[in-house]
């Protein structure tokens, strides 16, 4: 991979876009719009006539040719290096960490995981993610590859003290102090590398205790304390399945929500992934605490689990969508989110295209503490923009354009992706990586590790 250059300079006009603008909580499409980008920020957005009157003839003008401009997708729970779950793994129900039928992260070297993470991040960029919340094994080694792709990354090490090899192959939980120290050390490496990074930087650090079952109570409490000391966000798997529920109940004589609360982890700083099969009392407790609920629609459906997005929304929780270990296809995720959540909902029409889009833009911006500068196309916000090429096959009738985007457009229709004012995808190709070279390296790695 090559380093991310300043592709377009620090100022340009993006003209002739059909901008997807949020207004009073709803998204709408506005044609003949121009976006003036200065540095990494949207300096102005409005009628395209303004662009033709730009006073500085030296400022570049880019004709978007009526492409749809969306706020960049924020994928709040992804494991970029977990490519082993794509393909054959898509047929397997349940989280890969509890089974040996897919190659586990602990099988790969740090350098191998870095290559896989780089390829996964390129996939995410090509499919419209401008920000990812990424957590996996040896994240300290993968971070450099993630950084070069040019998208925003909130990174954390997969912190745990359960022996994941024993868990995957025998189903037993064995906690080891050495594993705890190793994973925390890698977390500290990340913190040292990106200490002091702020909103203008692409790389930010969270803390990522894997789950209530794979972390001992003592480790969860330590992660909570570290997060508070460093004012970090926390990413965790919560109520992911029967393995977790049974282990926490047996070990701690409480459920997972109670355990996290007892360790001080519940709150608006927590991004809790999955949140499946929870009783109403626990849904209410998570919402009351301000915990952000991340619904991995495809991954949960693959496991045969019903989403509880409607119950969480009714309780007042901030609900976001993410792709987890599946292909990082956010358009597909939006479509599934809108359709699946109508099942059993007393108000199925509430799950419309605008609500689906908010679950990948406005809501996750709030979850990561960036509602002030991410998730919308508006003046003063970061220039994180997805351009979708008009597709004449799916855009008839011309009305209902927002619905066409969510339900009928596909990932291959995403033409350009801009992050922090720079093109990271241009004409369907990554700007900062050699896709085919990364693919060949990934295939070579799997040829060694991935066996039926």
Tab-separated table of C-alpha atoms in Angstrom, residues 76-78 95 135-136 157-160 207-215 234-241 243-245 255-257 260 270-276 292-296 324:
chain	number	residue	atom	x	y	z
A	76	UNK	CA	-19.886	1.271	14.203
A	77	UNK	CA	-18.892	-2.383	14.619
A	78	UNK	CA	-16.550	-4.083	12.184
A	95	UNK	CA	-20.307	-15.828	16.056
A	135	UNK	CA	-11.659	-4.054	16.774
A	136	UNK	CA	-9.643	-7.239	16.405
A	157	UNK	CA	-7.407	-4.153	20.539
A	158	UNK	CA	-9.604	-7.181	21.196
A	159	UNK	CA	-8.985	-7.249	24.953
A	160	UNK	CA	-9.785	-10.505	26.748
A	207	UNK	CA	-10.930	0.454	24.299
A	208	UNK	CA	-12.454	-2.866	23.276
A	209	UNK	CA	-13.113	-5.532	25.913
A	210	UNK	CA	-14.432	-8.367	23.773
A	211	UNK	CA	-17.405	-9.450	25.824
A	212	UNK	CA	-18.840	-10.164	29.277
A	213	UNK	CA	-17.931	-13.847	28.966
A	214	UNK	CA	-14.475	-13.635	27.348
A	215	UNK	CA	-13.364	-11.001	29.866
A	234	UNK	CA	-15.758	1.570	24.740
A	235	UNK	CA	-16.786	-1.072	22.173
A	236	UNK	CA	-18.081	-4.441	23.363
A	237	UNK	CA	-20.154	-7.448	22.313
A	238	UNK	CA	-23.229	-7.702	24.538
A	239	UNK	CA	-25.817	-10.475	24.743
A	240	UNK	CA	-24.411	-12.103	21.629
A	241	UNK	CA	-25.744	-15.592	22.269
A	243	UNK	CA	-22.514	-19.118	25.184
A	244	UNK	CA	-22.230	-15.707	26.762
A	245	UNK	CA	-25.493	-15.830	28.695
A	255	UNK	CA	-26.868	-11.384	33.468
A	256	UNK	CA	-24.584	-9.501	31.098
A	257	UNK	CA	-26.315	-6.132	31.447
A	260	UNK	CA	-21.516	-4.373	32.787
A	270	UNK	CA	-20.471	2.422	25.384
A	271	UNK	CA	-21.114	1.017	21.900
A	272	UNK	CA	-22.800	-2.314	22.627
A	273	UNK	CA	-22.932	-4.664	19.662
A	274	UNK	CA	-25.689	-7.262	19.096
A	275	UNK	CA	-27.928	-6.856	22.203
A	276	UNK	CA	-30.019	-9.933	21.370
A	292	UNK	CA	-25.559	3.056	22.149
A	293	UNK	CA	-27.098	-0.085	20.648
A	294	UNK	CA	-25.359	-1.429	17.540
A	295	UNK	CA	-27.507	-3.794	15.483
A	296	UNK	CA	-25.542	-6.101	13.174
A	324	UNK	CA	-19.797	-6.915	12.012
